[in-house]
Structure formats: structure tokens, C-alpha cells
Short mmCIF file of C-alpha atoms in Angstrom, two decimals:
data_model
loop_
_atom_site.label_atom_id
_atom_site.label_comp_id
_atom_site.label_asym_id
_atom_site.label_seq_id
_atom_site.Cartn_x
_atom_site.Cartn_y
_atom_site.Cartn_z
CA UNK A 1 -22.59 182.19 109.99
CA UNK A 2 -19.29 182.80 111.55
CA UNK A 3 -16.51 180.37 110.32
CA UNK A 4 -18.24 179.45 107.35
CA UNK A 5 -16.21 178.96 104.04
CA UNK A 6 -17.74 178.51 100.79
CA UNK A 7 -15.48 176.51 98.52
CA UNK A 8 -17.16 176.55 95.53
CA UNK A 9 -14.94 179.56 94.40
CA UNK A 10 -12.23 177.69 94.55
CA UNK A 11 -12.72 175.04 92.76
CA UNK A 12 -14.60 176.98 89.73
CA UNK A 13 -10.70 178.63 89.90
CA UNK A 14 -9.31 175.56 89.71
CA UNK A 15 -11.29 174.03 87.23
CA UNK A 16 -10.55 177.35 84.70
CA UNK A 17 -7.03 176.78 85.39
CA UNK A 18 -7.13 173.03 84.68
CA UNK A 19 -9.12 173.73 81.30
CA UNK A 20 -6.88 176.93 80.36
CA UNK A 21 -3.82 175.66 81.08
CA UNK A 22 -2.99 178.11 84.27
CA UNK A 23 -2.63 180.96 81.75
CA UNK A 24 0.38 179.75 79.97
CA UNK A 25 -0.83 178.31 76.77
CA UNK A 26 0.00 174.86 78.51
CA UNK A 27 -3.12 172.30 79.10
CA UNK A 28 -1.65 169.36 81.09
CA UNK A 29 -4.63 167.90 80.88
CA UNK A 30 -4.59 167.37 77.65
CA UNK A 31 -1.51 165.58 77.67
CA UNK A 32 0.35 169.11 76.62
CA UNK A 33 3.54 168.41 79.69
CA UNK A 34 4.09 170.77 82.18
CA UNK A 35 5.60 174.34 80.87
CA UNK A 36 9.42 174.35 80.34
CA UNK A 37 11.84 177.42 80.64
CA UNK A 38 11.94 176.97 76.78
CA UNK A 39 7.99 177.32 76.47
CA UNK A 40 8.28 180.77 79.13
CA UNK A 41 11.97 182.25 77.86
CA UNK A 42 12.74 182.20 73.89
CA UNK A 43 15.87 183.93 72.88
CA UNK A 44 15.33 187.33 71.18
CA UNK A 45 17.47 188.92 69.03
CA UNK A 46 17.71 192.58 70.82
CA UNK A 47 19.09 194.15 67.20
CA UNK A 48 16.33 192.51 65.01
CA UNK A 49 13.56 193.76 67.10
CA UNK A 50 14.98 197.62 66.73
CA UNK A 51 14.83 196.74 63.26
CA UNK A 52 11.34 195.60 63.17
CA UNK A 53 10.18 198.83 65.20
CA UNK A 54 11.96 201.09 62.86
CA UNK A 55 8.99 202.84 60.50
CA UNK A 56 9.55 201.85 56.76
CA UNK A 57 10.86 205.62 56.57
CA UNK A 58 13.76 205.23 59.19
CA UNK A 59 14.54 201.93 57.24
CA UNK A 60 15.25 203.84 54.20
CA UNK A 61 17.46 206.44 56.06
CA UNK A 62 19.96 203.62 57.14
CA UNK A 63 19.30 201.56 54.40
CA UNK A 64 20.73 204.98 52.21
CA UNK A 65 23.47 206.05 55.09
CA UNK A 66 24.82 202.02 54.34
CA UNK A 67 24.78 202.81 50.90
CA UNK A 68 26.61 205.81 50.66
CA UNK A 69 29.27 205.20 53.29
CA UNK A 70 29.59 201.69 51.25
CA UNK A 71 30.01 203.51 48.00
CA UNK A 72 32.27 206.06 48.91
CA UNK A 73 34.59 203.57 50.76
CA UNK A 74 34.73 201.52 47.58
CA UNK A 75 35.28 204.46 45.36
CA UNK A 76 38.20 205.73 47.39
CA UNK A 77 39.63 202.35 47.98
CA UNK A 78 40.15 201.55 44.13
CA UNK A 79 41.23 205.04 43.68
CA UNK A 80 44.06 204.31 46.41
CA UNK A 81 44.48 201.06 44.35
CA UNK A 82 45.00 201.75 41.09
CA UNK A 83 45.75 205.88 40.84
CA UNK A 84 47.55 206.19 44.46
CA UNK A 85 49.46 209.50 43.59
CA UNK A 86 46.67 211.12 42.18
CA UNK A 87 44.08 210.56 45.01
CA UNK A 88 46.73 211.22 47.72
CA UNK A 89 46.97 214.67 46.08
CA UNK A 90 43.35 215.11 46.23
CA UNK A 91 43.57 214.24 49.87
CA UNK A 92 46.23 216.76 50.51
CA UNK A 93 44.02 219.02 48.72
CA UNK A 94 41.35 218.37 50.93
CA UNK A 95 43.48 218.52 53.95
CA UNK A 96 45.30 222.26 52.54
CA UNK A 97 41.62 224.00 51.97
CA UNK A 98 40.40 222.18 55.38
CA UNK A 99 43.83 223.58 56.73
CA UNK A 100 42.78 227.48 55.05
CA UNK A 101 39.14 227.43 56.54
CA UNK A 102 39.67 226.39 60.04
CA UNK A 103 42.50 228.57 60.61
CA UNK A 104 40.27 231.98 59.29
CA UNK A 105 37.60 230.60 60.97
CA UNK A 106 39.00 230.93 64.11
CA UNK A 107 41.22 233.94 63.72
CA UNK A 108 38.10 235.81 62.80
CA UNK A 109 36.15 234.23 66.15
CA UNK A 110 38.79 235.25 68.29
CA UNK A 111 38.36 239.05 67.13
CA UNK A 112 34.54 239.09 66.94
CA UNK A 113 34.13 237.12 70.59
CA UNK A 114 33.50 239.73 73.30
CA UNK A 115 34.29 237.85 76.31
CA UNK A 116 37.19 235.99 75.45
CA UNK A 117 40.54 236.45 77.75
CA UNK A 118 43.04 238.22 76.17
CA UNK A 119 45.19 235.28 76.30
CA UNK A 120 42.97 233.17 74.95
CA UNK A 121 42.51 235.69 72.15
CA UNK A 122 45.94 235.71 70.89
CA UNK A 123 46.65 232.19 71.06
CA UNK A 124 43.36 231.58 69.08
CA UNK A 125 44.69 234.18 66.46
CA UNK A 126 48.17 232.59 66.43
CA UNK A 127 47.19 229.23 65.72
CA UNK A 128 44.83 230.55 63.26
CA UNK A 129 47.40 232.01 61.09
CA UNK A 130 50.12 228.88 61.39
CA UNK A 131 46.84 226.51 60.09
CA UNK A 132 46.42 228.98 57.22
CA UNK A 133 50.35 229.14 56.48
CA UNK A 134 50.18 225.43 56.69
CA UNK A 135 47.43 225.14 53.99
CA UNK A 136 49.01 227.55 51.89
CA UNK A 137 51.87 225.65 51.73
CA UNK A 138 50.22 222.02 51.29
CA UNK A 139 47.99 223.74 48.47
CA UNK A 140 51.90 225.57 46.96
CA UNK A 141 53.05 221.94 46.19
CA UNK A 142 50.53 219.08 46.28
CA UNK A 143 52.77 216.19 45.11
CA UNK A 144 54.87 216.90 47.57
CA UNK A 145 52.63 217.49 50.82
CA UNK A 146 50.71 213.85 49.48
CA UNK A 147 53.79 212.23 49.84
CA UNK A 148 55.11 214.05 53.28
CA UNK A 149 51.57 213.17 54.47
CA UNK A 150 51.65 209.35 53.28
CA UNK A 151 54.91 209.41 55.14
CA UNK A 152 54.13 211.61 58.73
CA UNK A 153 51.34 209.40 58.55
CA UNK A 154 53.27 206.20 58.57
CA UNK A 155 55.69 207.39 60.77
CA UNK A 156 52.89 207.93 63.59
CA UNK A 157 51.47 204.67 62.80
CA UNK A 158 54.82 203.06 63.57
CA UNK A 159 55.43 204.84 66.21
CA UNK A 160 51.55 204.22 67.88
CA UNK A 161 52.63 200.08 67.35
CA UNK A 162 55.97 200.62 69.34
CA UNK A 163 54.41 202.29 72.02
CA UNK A 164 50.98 199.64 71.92
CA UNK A 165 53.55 197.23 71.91
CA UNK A 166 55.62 198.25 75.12
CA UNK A 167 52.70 199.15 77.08
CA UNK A 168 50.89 195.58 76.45
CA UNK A 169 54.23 193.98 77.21
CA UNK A 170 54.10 195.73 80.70
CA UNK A 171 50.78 194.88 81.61
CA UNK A 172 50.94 191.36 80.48
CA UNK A 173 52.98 190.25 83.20
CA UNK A 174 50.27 190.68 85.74
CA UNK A 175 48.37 188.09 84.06
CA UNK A 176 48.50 184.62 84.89
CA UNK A 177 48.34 183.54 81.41
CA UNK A 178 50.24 186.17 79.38
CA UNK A 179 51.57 184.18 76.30
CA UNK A 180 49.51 185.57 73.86
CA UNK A 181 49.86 189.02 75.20
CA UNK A 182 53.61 188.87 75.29
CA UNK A 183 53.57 187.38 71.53
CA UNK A 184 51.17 190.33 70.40
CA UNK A 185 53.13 192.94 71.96
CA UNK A 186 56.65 192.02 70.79
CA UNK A 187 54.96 191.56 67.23
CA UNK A 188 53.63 195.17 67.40
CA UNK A 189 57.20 196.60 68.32
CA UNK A 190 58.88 194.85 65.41
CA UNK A 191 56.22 195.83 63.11
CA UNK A 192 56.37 199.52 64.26
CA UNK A 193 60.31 199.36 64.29
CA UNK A 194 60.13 197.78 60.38
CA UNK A 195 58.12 200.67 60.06
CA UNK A 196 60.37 203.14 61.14
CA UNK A 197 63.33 201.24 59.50
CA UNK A 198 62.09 201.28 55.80
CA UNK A 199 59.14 204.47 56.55
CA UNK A 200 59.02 204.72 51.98
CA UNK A 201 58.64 201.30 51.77
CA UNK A 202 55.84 200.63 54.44
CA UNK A 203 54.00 203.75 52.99
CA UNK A 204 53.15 201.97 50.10
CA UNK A 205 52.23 198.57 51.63
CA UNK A 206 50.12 200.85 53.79
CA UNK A 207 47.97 202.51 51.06
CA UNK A 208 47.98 198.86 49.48
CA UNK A 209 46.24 198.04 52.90
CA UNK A 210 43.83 200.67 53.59
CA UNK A 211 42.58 200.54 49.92
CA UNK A 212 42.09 197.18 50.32
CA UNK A 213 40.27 197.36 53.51
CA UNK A 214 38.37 200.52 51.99
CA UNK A 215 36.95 198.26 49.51
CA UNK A 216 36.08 195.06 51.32
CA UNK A 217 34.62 197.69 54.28
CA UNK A 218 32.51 199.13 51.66
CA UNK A 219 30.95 196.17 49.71
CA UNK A 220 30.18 194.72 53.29
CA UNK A 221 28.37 198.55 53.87
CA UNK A 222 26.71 197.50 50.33
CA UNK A 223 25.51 194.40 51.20
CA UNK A 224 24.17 195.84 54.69
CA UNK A 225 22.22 198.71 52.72
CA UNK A 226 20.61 195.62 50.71
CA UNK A 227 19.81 193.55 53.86
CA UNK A 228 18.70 196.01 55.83
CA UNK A 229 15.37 196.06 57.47
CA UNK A 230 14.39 193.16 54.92
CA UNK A 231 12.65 189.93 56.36
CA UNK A 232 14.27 187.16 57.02
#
């Protein structure tokens, strides 16, 4: 018959919903309450569950990488501790040979490439040969390149805090609060300029520093490579 509606679909729909709780979980019925955005939304952790999809064989990867980079930094960090002339030579070892094998590296691409500009080509060659000549002579005298390179280094570091320091003290007076930024910036241009005052001085506070980051970096890497992947 025309116009005729059968409601007994209905309320069999209604009578599921009532017994399954409208397909939340939730019975109010039963006395359960109505859902809450609690109940629906629960806080996830967003780096735990990449964890817990990693296979047990991608665990162990990370778990190793922590351990390694954790090791090494501790290693290097009480070497810079307690033998700091000795392992800024092996540095400036490591920096001469790096230095040696760039520079032929890329004097002997810039012969062998056929397409490169001519230009190109002899730049490529020239500053090939001045990284070699600048191994050479950081390999010639070791003592002495470590402690030019302890000091360039601290020199650029002082002179990176000046100009941090200026350029935050510009910008901060845009802000409407800026007391903080101020305070920062003019600390970073008397730190840079103590820096560049007393460069010997500051070198060694420096290394004191860095090992002692090095080594709290690297225990924290440790304990990481330990934690990793493991159940809470």
C-alpha cells in the first residue's frame, strides 16, 4: 500500500543500540553514563607507537647506533679530559690526512671529468692542491696545528657569540616584551668579547666544556641504547 511505513526496523535498530551501547563500548542502560571525550580521545604518545611498530630487528639497529655514538662520545670526552694535548693531536691528525684525501680527490676529478668548464676545472685543481699543502703542513708539525686549531676554533666561536649577540639585540626591539632577549644578547657579546680578549685561556675552558658535555651526551646515548624499544 502506498504510504505505508513499517516501523518495526526501527525499533529492532534501536533496541541493538540500547543493548550495545550505540557502538561505543558505552551501555547507558546499564548504568555505564553517557560516553565522554575521555572514553572517545586518549592521548597517544606519537614516538612510542613508532617504537612499538619497529620489528625487533630495527630495534637492535638503533638500540646499537645509541650505543656506539654513546661510547665514542664518552671515550673522546675523557680523552679531552684527562690527555687534552694528546687527543687534540690525534684530531689534527685526522683533520691533516682528511685535509690530503679531499684535496687529491678532487684534483684528480677535475682532470678525469669530461664535461667540466674549463673554469671550473682549474679552480677545482687549485683548491685541490692548497687542501693538500694544508694537510701536509698540519701532518709536518702536529703539536702545533692541535693547538692553532684549539685556538682558530675558539676564535670563531667568539666571534659567532658577538655576532648572535648583535643580531638578537636588533631584533629584540620589535618585541613587546624583549627583556630576556636584550639580557641574552648582551651576555653573548661579552662572552664572545672575553673570548677574544683572553683566546689561550678560553681554549682550555672550552675543551674542559666540550669533554664534559661529550661525556654526559654519551652516557645519556648509553642509557637510550638500554631503554630503547624496551616495555614500559
Amino acid at each position: 500500500m502506498t504510504g505505508y511505513h513499517d516501523d518495526r526496523d526501527g525499533d529492532d535498530r534501536n533496541e541493538r543500540d540500547r543493548n550495545t551501547g550505540n557502538g561505543f563500548g558505552r551501555n547507558p542502560g546499564r548504568g555505564e553514563g553517557p560516553l565522554t571525550p575521555d572514553d572517545i580521545y586518549e592521548p597517544v604518545d606519537p614516538f612510542r607507537l613508532i617504537v612499538d611498530d619497529l620489528p625487533r630487528r630495527a630495534r637492535n639497529i638503533v638500540r646499537s647506533i645509541y650505543g656506539v655514538v654513546g661510547a665514542v662520545a664518552v671515550v673522546v670526552g675523557l680523552a679531552l679530559l684527562l690527555i687534552p694535548g694528546k687527543t687534540m693531536r690525534v684530531v689534527a691528525v685526522a683533520l691533516g690526512l682528511y685535509f690530503i684525501v679531499s684535496g687529491v680527490a678532487r684534483a684528480i676529478g677535475a682532470i678525469v671529468e669530461p664535461f667540466l668548464p674549463g673554469g671550473w676545472r682549474v679552480l677545482d685543481i687549485l683548491f685541490g692542491t692548497l687542501l693538500v699543502i694544508g694537510g701536509v703542513v698540519i701532518m709536518k708539525d702536529t703539536a702545533f696545528s692541535s693547538e692553532a686549531l684549539a685556538l682558530i676554533v675558539t676564535i670563531t666561536i667568539g666571534i659567532g657569540w658577538i655576532i648572535e649577540g648583535v643580531l638578537t639585540l636588533l631584533e629584540s626591539w620589535a618585541l613587546p616584551s624583549s627583556g630576556w632577549a636584550v639580557a641574552t644578547a648582551i651576555l653573548s657579546i661579552l662572552a664572545g668579547v672575553v673570548i677574544l680578549v683572553s683566546p689561550v685561556q678560553s681554549t682550555v675552558w672550552l675543551v674542559m666544556f666540550t669533554a664534559c658535555a661529550l661525556i654526559v651526551l654519551g652516557v645519556m646515548s648509553l642509557v637510550r641504547a638500554l631503554t630503547f624499544g624496551r616495555g614500559r
